[in-house]
XYZ file of C-alpha atoms in Angstrom:
572
model
C 115.357 63.943 126.283
C 112.573 66.048 127.801
C 109.724 67.510 125.901
C 110.734 70.721 126.573
C 114.533 70.270 125.202
C 112.818 68.835 121.855
C 110.936 72.089 121.206
C 112.013 74.187 118.480
C 112.743 78.136 119.210
C 112.368 80.800 116.931
C 113.936 84.484 117.352
C 112.716 87.601 116.478
C 114.504 88.083 112.950
C 112.950 84.408 111.952
C 109.366 85.447 112.651
C 109.874 88.705 110.841
C 111.022 86.839 107.677
C 108.003 84.174 108.498
C 105.415 87.066 108.363
C 106.732 89.060 105.277
C 107.064 85.880 103.421
C 102.861 85.324 104.390
C 102.173 88.913 103.080
C 103.324 88.045 99.666
C 107.378 89.632 99.509
C 109.604 88.237 97.410
C 112.023 90.747 96.992
C 113.437 92.944 99.165
C 116.228 95.729 99.034
C 118.692 97.448 101.583
C 122.194 97.372 103.697
C 122.704 94.783 106.326
C 124.539 95.178 109.479
C 123.723 95.352 113.094
C 120.938 94.504 114.184
C 119.375 93.009 110.765
C 121.819 90.838 109.046
C 120.024 87.869 110.518
C 116.889 89.046 109.452
C 117.992 89.230 105.959
C 119.732 85.885 106.169
C 116.356 84.163 107.668
C 114.233 86.129 104.522
C 116.526 85.018 101.952
C 116.473 81.410 103.311
C 112.653 81.519 102.787
C 112.596 82.304 99.575
C 113.326 86.069 99.313
C 115.536 87.819 97.110
C 117.526 90.293 99.353
C 119.304 92.579 96.375
C 122.127 94.140 98.969
C 122.846 97.765 98.120
C 126.477 100.090 98.509
C 124.182 102.763 100.120
C 120.472 103.094 101.713
C 119.116 105.740 100.042
C 119.864 104.247 96.376
C 118.511 100.743 98.414
C 115.219 102.988 99.032
C 114.772 104.545 95.408
C 114.894 100.901 94.144
C 112.444 99.558 96.903
C 109.976 102.554 95.821
C 110.005 101.654 91.908
C 109.658 98.476 92.493
C 106.355 98.757 94.534
C 105.072 100.616 91.649
C 106.021 97.985 89.078
C 104.733 95.590 90.748
C 101.709 96.769 92.678
C 103.280 95.343 95.778
C 104.490 96.836 98.662
C 108.665 97.247 97.957
C 110.735 96.346 101.011
C 113.515 98.437 102.357
C 115.613 96.810 105.300
C 118.292 99.101 107.064
C 120.418 99.493 110.062
C 119.659 101.576 113.094
C 120.142 105.128 113.353
C 122.169 106.478 110.248
C 120.633 103.551 108.346
C 117.132 104.759 108.627
C 117.681 108.226 107.909
C 119.225 107.113 104.716
C 116.569 105.330 103.716
C 113.794 108.289 104.143
C 115.034 109.376 100.745
C 113.469 106.075 99.485
C 110.382 106.629 101.614
C 109.887 110.154 101.069
C 109.927 109.458 97.059
C 107.618 106.857 97.639
C 105.239 108.894 99.499
C 105.153 112.074 97.144
C 105.032 109.564 93.659
C 101.939 107.351 95.623
C 103.956 104.135 95.793
C 103.419 101.487 98.057
C 106.753 100.840 100.340
C 107.615 99.593 103.563
C 110.747 100.651 105.296
C 112.152 98.419 107.779
C 114.731 99.528 110.179
C 116.519 97.695 113.481
C 116.505 100.276 116.124
C 118.389 100.326 119.829
C 117.547 98.047 122.657
C 114.465 99.314 124.423
C 116.095 98.928 127.726
C 118.671 101.645 127.191
C 115.955 103.872 125.872
C 117.567 107.770 126.057
C 120.915 106.553 127.565
C 123.293 106.872 123.960
C 122.568 103.211 122.709
C 124.443 102.890 119.886
C 122.906 104.406 116.510
C 119.768 105.300 119.218
C 117.056 107.684 117.247
C 113.620 107.881 117.994
C 112.878 106.473 114.622
C 109.354 106.630 114.822
C 109.488 110.393 115.257
C 112.389 110.733 112.264
C 110.083 109.076 109.867
C 106.552 110.670 110.573
C 106.731 113.597 107.814
C 106.856 110.736 104.997
C 105.663 107.610 106.709
C 101.396 107.198 106.284
C 101.332 104.296 108.608
C 104.159 103.309 111.633
C 104.729 100.578 113.746
C 106.826 99.294 116.461
C 106.868 96.115 117.671
C 107.950 96.231 121.461
C 107.571 92.513 122.059
C 108.135 89.338 119.705
C 104.660 88.660 119.799
C 103.639 91.811 117.989
C 105.809 91.153 115.334
C 102.942 89.340 113.311
C 100.503 91.836 113.517
C 103.042 94.481 113.135
C 104.463 93.171 110.091
C 100.536 92.615 108.334
C 99.834 95.947 109.416
C 102.632 98.389 107.704
C 102.283 95.992 104.219
C 98.316 96.613 103.868
C 98.763 100.219 105.136
C 100.928 100.909 101.791
C 98.816 99.667 99.798
C 95.617 101.471 101.307
C 93.515 104.088 99.637
C 96.607 106.283 98.062
C 99.571 103.862 97.929
C 102.414 105.156 100.001
C 105.130 104.713 102.404
C 105.317 102.602 106.065
C 107.317 102.099 108.722
C 108.068 98.633 110.814
C 110.669 99.602 113.759
C 112.128 96.340 115.154
C 114.289 96.827 118.673
C 117.551 95.217 118.886
C 115.944 93.348 121.748
C 112.852 92.359 120.442
C 114.794 90.889 117.705
C 116.901 88.741 120.145
C 113.625 87.205 121.883
C 112.401 83.834 120.898
C 109.208 81.868 120.908
C 108.426 78.358 119.794
C 107.873 77.700 116.283
C 104.279 76.711 117.119
C 103.205 79.678 119.150
C 104.841 81.385 116.203
C 102.411 79.884 113.765
C 99.242 80.755 116.193
C 100.884 84.435 116.380
C 100.971 84.577 112.700
C 97.469 82.836 112.192
C 96.034 85.048 114.505
C 97.278 88.395 112.901
C 96.081 87.156 109.578
C 92.623 86.283 110.365
C 92.608 90.050 112.175
C 93.779 91.936 109.006
C 91.513 94.892 108.453
C 90.043 93.895 105.193
C 89.018 97.168 104.441
C 92.577 98.487 103.787
C 93.205 96.391 100.976
C 89.496 96.724 99.155
C 89.033 99.844 96.208
C 86.517 102.268 97.215
C 83.123 101.887 95.876
C 82.017 103.558 93.331
C 79.525 106.032 92.816
C 77.300 105.131 89.655
C 75.749 108.338 89.252
C 79.247 110.032 89.029
C 79.902 107.099 86.046
C 76.553 108.657 84.546
C 77.808 112.332 84.901
C 81.173 111.685 83.112
C 79.289 109.709 80.383
C 76.776 113.320 79.528
C 80.175 115.390 80.409
C 82.327 113.530 77.639
C 79.255 113.122 75.245
C 78.307 116.422 75.090
C 82.053 118.146 74.524
C 83.376 119.227 72.329
C 86.892 119.455 72.747
C 87.349 116.497 75.182
C 91.014 115.168 76.523
C 91.889 112.178 78.739
C 95.152 113.265 80.466
C 96.522 109.676 82.817
C 99.278 109.503 84.848
C 101.743 106.891 86.517
C 98.444 106.325 89.031
C 96.818 104.904 85.950
C 99.788 102.739 85.226
C 100.055 101.504 88.684
C 96.280 100.647 88.685
C 97.039 98.524 85.144
C 94.666 99.850 83.405
C 96.101 100.057 80.044
C 93.524 97.783 78.787
C 90.517 99.412 79.894
C 91.811 103.055 79.074
C 92.820 102.163 75.844
C 89.038 100.396 74.611
C 87.887 104.348 76.244
C 89.876 105.992 73.975
C 89.605 104.067 70.244
C 85.583 104.014 71.190
C 85.020 107.537 71.719
C 88.099 109.076 69.804
C 89.007 111.492 72.554
C 92.776 112.162 71.986
C 94.711 111.755 75.214
C 97.329 113.153 76.964
C 100.246 111.027 79.330
C 102.181 112.470 81.836
C 105.864 111.391 81.542
C 105.365 108.314 83.650
C 101.911 107.798 82.128
C 103.984 107.310 78.775
C 103.423 103.629 77.163
C 100.452 103.343 78.909
C 98.929 104.115 75.395
C 101.786 103.645 72.995
C 103.098 107.355 71.828
C 102.415 106.196 68.393
C 98.733 105.627 68.333
C 96.982 108.492 66.215
C 95.322 110.156 69.243
C 98.163 110.661 70.997
C 97.964 114.582 71.866
C 101.582 114.515 74.010
C 103.304 116.496 70.649
C 100.184 118.927 70.772
C 100.222 118.867 74.592
C 99.775 122.963 74.860
C 97.030 123.008 72.403
C 95.306 120.028 73.918
C 95.053 121.639 77.287
C 95.117 125.032 76.558
C 91.416 124.567 74.580
C 89.803 121.493 76.089
C 86.486 121.889 77.184
C 86.334 118.560 79.095
C 89.083 117.230 80.642
C 89.345 113.498 82.358
C 92.086 113.308 84.815
C 93.045 109.478 85.685
C 95.863 108.714 88.062
C 97.344 112.168 87.821
C 97.213 115.139 89.963
C 96.587 118.498 89.118
C 100.204 119.683 90.336
C 102.951 121.626 88.938
C 103.412 119.079 86.135
C 100.091 120.008 84.818
C 100.210 123.729 85.692
C 97.940 123.056 88.488
C 95.194 122.848 86.279
C 94.837 126.944 86.161
C 94.725 129.274 83.423
C 96.727 130.177 81.055
C 98.041 127.340 80.231
C 94.510 125.569 80.831
C 91.410 127.257 79.504
C 89.147 128.838 82.607
C 86.104 126.762 81.867
C 87.627 123.649 81.485
C 85.312 121.226 83.078
C 87.479 118.618 85.111
C 86.408 115.085 85.840
C 88.820 113.907 88.575
C 89.136 110.040 89.232
C 91.227 109.108 91.697
C 91.471 106.983 95.097
C 92.348 109.654 97.538
C 88.945 111.455 98.615
C 91.239 114.267 99.809
C 92.764 114.528 96.176
C 89.800 115.214 94.843
C 88.336 117.562 97.340
C 91.690 119.637 97.331
C 90.959 120.235 93.835
C 87.790 121.209 93.671
C 86.699 119.347 90.303
C 83.549 119.637 88.220
C 83.087 116.365 89.072
C 85.170 114.018 91.174
C 84.973 109.946 91.124
C 86.595 108.268 93.787
C 87.590 104.894 92.702
C 90.034 102.330 91.170
C 91.330 103.937 87.989
C 90.936 100.257 86.557
C 87.259 99.888 87.808
C 86.202 103.597 86.973
C 87.725 103.291 83.283
C 85.874 100.013 82.732
C 82.400 101.333 84.051
C 82.458 104.470 81.636
C 83.430 102.627 78.871
C 80.909 100.111 79.334
C 78.194 102.618 79.921
C 78.993 104.296 76.445
C 79.223 101.180 74.813
C 75.378 100.638 75.475
C 74.688 103.975 73.982
C 78.004 104.687 72.051
C 79.431 107.720 70.559
C 82.695 109.086 68.724
C 84.647 111.920 67.236
C 85.253 110.830 63.661
C 89.170 111.444 62.306
C 87.319 114.740 60.651
C 86.207 116.159 63.297
C 87.536 120.079 63.699
C 89.126 118.994 67.330
C 90.545 115.447 66.450
C 91.785 117.529 63.157
C 93.343 120.480 65.367
C 95.357 118.209 67.597
C 96.323 116.043 64.859
C 97.871 118.869 63.004
C 99.449 120.753 65.442
C 101.036 117.087 66.850
C 102.394 116.568 63.068
C 103.582 120.203 62.609
C 105.667 119.621 65.897
C 106.938 116.123 65.562
C 108.067 117.250 61.567
C 109.878 119.850 63.381
C 111.133 118.427 65.651
C 112.437 115.790 63.302
C 114.109 118.490 61.312
C 116.048 119.425 64.551
C 116.845 115.817 64.959
C 118.384 114.801 61.427
C 121.112 117.030 61.909
C 124.533 115.628 62.794
C 125.807 117.340 65.930
C 129.661 116.983 66.754
C 130.650 117.567 69.179
C 127.437 116.479 70.464
C 124.493 118.263 71.664
C 122.012 116.424 73.267
C 119.669 115.782 70.077
C 122.197 113.895 67.990
C 122.931 111.448 70.329
C 119.420 111.255 71.876
C 118.013 110.022 68.702
C 120.595 107.126 68.068
C 119.512 106.144 71.091
C 115.526 106.537 70.366
C 116.279 104.060 67.407
C 117.881 101.663 69.103
C 115.527 100.980 71.681
C 112.731 101.038 69.377
C 114.998 98.417 67.683
C 114.847 96.056 70.365
C 110.773 95.670 70.054
C 108.950 93.582 72.289
C 109.055 93.198 75.170
C 109.942 96.930 75.229
C 112.988 97.819 77.599
C 112.306 100.109 80.622
C 113.858 102.989 79.941
C 115.153 105.367 83.255
C 116.126 109.064 82.504
C 117.070 111.868 85.030
C 118.988 114.903 84.852
C 118.426 118.429 83.918
C 118.579 118.861 80.062
C 118.944 114.929 79.881
C 115.412 114.220 81.143
C 113.849 116.791 79.526
C 115.323 116.308 75.953
C 114.255 112.308 76.246
C 111.079 112.859 77.058
C 110.310 114.825 73.951
C 112.537 112.249 71.784
C 112.253 108.737 73.562
C 109.396 106.660 72.630
C 107.334 104.368 74.935
C 104.824 101.867 73.219
C 104.535 99.476 76.248
C 102.912 100.699 79.921
C 105.412 101.176 82.809
C 108.250 101.052 80.873
C 109.437 105.124 81.811
C 111.005 105.777 85.347
C 112.418 109.511 85.949
C 112.590 112.258 88.543
C 108.864 112.329 89.128
C 106.449 114.282 91.324
C 108.991 115.062 93.524
C 111.589 115.688 90.855
C 114.116 113.347 92.633
C 117.540 113.363 91.177
C 119.891 110.636 92.510
C 116.812 107.621 91.434
C 118.789 106.519 87.798
C 120.530 103.667 89.270
C 118.238 102.334 92.299
C 115.371 102.238 89.397
C 117.329 100.311 86.928
C 117.986 97.694 89.772
C 114.570 97.350 90.429
C 112.934 97.102 87.149
C 115.614 94.698 86.313
C 114.459 92.625 89.010
C 110.854 93.383 88.555
C 110.791 92.985 85.209
C 113.790 90.178 83.795
C 112.418 89.653 80.564
C 113.087 93.344 79.684
C 116.003 95.329 79.073
C 116.879 97.984 81.096
C 118.301 101.077 79.176
C 119.197 104.211 81.821
C 119.604 107.140 79.847
C 121.519 109.645 82.477
C 123.054 113.270 83.167
C 126.759 113.056 84.195
C 125.567 114.575 87.557
C 122.324 112.542 88.030
C 124.465 109.495 87.636
C 126.925 110.640 89.955
C 124.445 110.284 93.047
C 124.371 106.583 93.000
C 127.192 105.054 90.587
C 128.789 102.933 92.749
C 126.084 100.670 92.707
C 127.534 99.658 88.817
C 129.187 96.933 90.854
C 125.582 96.013 92.222
C 124.651 95.816 88.581
C 127.756 93.699 88.215
C 127.668 91.548 91.201
C 123.878 90.507 89.944
C 124.536 90.178 86.355
C 121.783 92.473 85.864
C 120.749 93.103 82.127
C 121.486 97.449 82.365
C 122.776 99.687 80.032
C 123.241 102.942 81.760
C 124.286 106.073 79.073
C 125.624 108.797 80.810
C 125.504 112.409 79.389
C 129.014 113.518 80.405
C 129.174 117.259 79.503
C 131.276 118.035 82.508
C 128.848 119.245 85.829
C 125.719 120.800 86.379
C 123.684 121.722 83.610
C 127.590 121.988 81.866
C 130.651 123.468 82.433
C 131.084 126.501 83.716
C 128.489 128.983 82.974
C 129.475 131.548 84.857
C 129.379 135.685 84.342
C 133.236 137.192 84.528
C 131.302 139.707 87.112
C 130.937 136.296 88.990
C 134.052 134.959 88.766
C 135.799 137.044 92.114
C 136.384 136.438 95.333
C 139.359 134.580 97.302
C 138.399 131.234 95.507
C 137.591 132.898 92.091
C 140.348 130.174 91.262
C 138.274 127.302 91.969
C 135.991 124.975 89.730
C 132.256 126.743 89.528
C 130.073 124.826 91.431
C 128.327 123.471 88.465
C 131.899 121.594 86.991
C 132.912 118.085 87.301
C 136.656 116.847 86.355
C 136.034 117.286 82.468
C 136.325 114.233 80.379
C 135.959 112.009 83.439
C 135.918 108.351 82.390
C 133.024 106.984 83.980
C 132.769 103.909 81.459
C 135.723 102.530 83.283
C 134.106 102.373 86.493
C 132.188 100.132 86.038
C 135.140 97.957 84.229
C 136.832 97.875 87.532
C 133.655 95.218 88.784
C 134.031 93.400 85.673
C 131.389 94.824 83.445
C 131.666 96.806 80.172
C 132.267 100.452 79.594
C 131.976 102.352 75.964
C 133.853 105.679 75.317
C 131.194 107.299 72.573
C 132.027 110.811 70.489
C 130.669 109.948 67.376
C 127.489 108.696 65.883
C 129.535 105.271 64.870
C 130.745 104.884 68.006
C 127.532 105.512 69.869
C 125.630 103.268 67.346
C 128.587 100.065 67.971
C 128.151 100.736 71.673
C 124.800 100.330 71.723
C 124.377 97.403 69.175
C 127.010 95.616 71.041
C 125.665 96.036 74.656
C 121.851 95.937 74.021
C 122.721 92.459 72.277
C 124.443 90.962 75.513
C 122.229 92.075 77.876
C 124.800 92.597 80.634
C 125.866 95.199 83.240
C 127.148 97.833 80.757
C 127.998 101.806 80.739
C 128.100 104.183 77.735
C 129.835 107.458 78.420
C 128.600 110.079 75.780
C 130.677 112.621 75.368
C 128.853 116.541 75.354
C 129.861 119.774 74.558
C 129.670 121.476 77.854
C 128.128 124.030 76.358
C 124.780 122.591 74.547
C 122.437 121.980 76.996
C 120.891 125.025 79.210
C 121.261 126.001 83.150
C 117.970 124.545 84.601
C 117.118 122.750 81.841
C 113.561 123.467 81.318
C 112.845 125.304 84.750
C 115.324 128.149 84.728
C 112.470 130.391 86.166
C 113.099 128.957 89.173
C 116.843 128.845 89.299
C-alpha cells in the first residue's frame, strides 16, 4: 500500500472539535442540523457533553448562564441562517450581562454567496451588534486560530459574546491529521495571552480607596454578578467582616455573602443607598438596577469607588475613584491594606445601628405579611412555603432560577440566598424566557446542586417545551409555575377598553384559565403536581426535592393577586 493511502485525513468538523477540546470546552449547547450535525457528533466523541435543545433561543440562554456559572465561555452550536438568528437571543443576553459565550454557526457554501443558497445570510453582519469579536474560517487551515480567538476574546476584559462562522465548504474540506496537529500547535503558540490576563492594578488607587473607606461616616459596599463571576466571595467576606461595613448585593449578587449576614443591608436598601457617603461598587454597573447612581435615590454628595474590569465602564460613570482590575484581586489588595492598619465600625456605630434597625423593621413587616395564609393563593403565601423548603435543603444550596414580573419581584424580596452564584434571574436586560435554559445550564454546571425554578406562567411559556430536555437528560430540576392565568394575571382592562370588533377575544394579557402545565412534563415521563393549598404545595415540594428528578409544580394563583408590570408599572 502506498504511503499516501495510509495517511489519516480529518475534515473541518473534526478539526473544530479538536480545537474546542484543546481550548477547554467541556460542554456545548445547541440545536443540530445542516451543516453542523457532524461537528456535534465529533465533539461528543472527544469528550464534550452536548446538550441538545428544541429551540436555539433557550439553548443560547443556557450557554450564556453556563459561562457565568463556570467562568469559562459557554459554547452554542446552531445551523445556518435562521438558526444563527435564533441564537442571537443568547448572544445578546451574554453581552448585556457581561458573560462569556461563543456562538458557532454553520453557514452557506462560500462559492454560492449572493445566489440564494440554502439558509443564506451574512451572519457576520447579523451578529455585529451583539458580538465583541467575530471570526470566519474561510479555509480549513484557519480553523484553529479562529477557534482560539473567539474563546479568548469571550473572556477578555469585560466578558461577552463572540461569534465563529463556519461555511459548509470549510467543514467539508480535509487535511492530514499530522498537519492538523501542526496547525493547532501554531495557533496555540500564537494566542494573544494579553487577552486572558487581568489588567494591572494601580496600587496608588488602592491606597485612596482605603482612605476613603476609613474616613467615611456612612460607607456601603455594593456588589453584583461581576463580583460573583470573579469568585470574589472570600475576599469580599473578609473585607466586610474586618471593617464592619454594611453591604448591598444586586439581585444576582445575592448569596456572595449570605443574605442572613448581620451586615446585610438588602432589607434597608432605600436607607443604605440614600444615606451612604462613600459607596464601594464592585462588579456592578450604575445602571437602571442601581438608579444610575443619581439623586434622589442616592445622595448628591456620595463618593463612588467603582471597581470594574472595563475601563470604558469607569469612564462612563465618572466616579470619584475608579479602579481598573479583577474584583477578586482588587478586594484582596484593599483588605490587605486595611489589615496592616485596621479599622472597624462597631455594632454601636450610628450608621450600623441605623441600617440594622431599618432592616429589622422591614423584615418584621414582611414576616407579618408572610404569616398570613391566603387561599386562593396570593404571591406571598406560596413564596414563603417555597423559601422554607429551599432553606431546608441545606448545603449545597439549590440554584434558584426566577423570572416573571410579580413572581420574580416577590421572589427577590422573599427568597433567601446563602451561597454564591445560586440565583439566576432576568438580569441586566430584564430578559423573559430565560428560565428553562438557565435551569439546564445550572444543572449541567453544578450537578451536585438541586435546581429550583420559580416562574410566572408567562415566563414559563417561552421555553416550556424544554421540560422534555430536562427529562431526556434526567436533570435535577424542579420547575414551580405560578399560574395566574396570563401576563400579570387575567383580564385587567377597564370597561372602556373592551370595545371594537374583537372585544370578545381574550385580553392580550390572558391565557387559558386553569392551564394544566403539570401535565406537560408527564407526557415525557416527568412528574407533575397541582397545588392550590399550603398542604398540597408542601407535599409537592417535599416529594420533588427528595426525588431530585425533573418535575413541574403547577401552583394556582388568584389572577388578580399581582400588579400589572410588577414593580415597573411606571414604564408600561
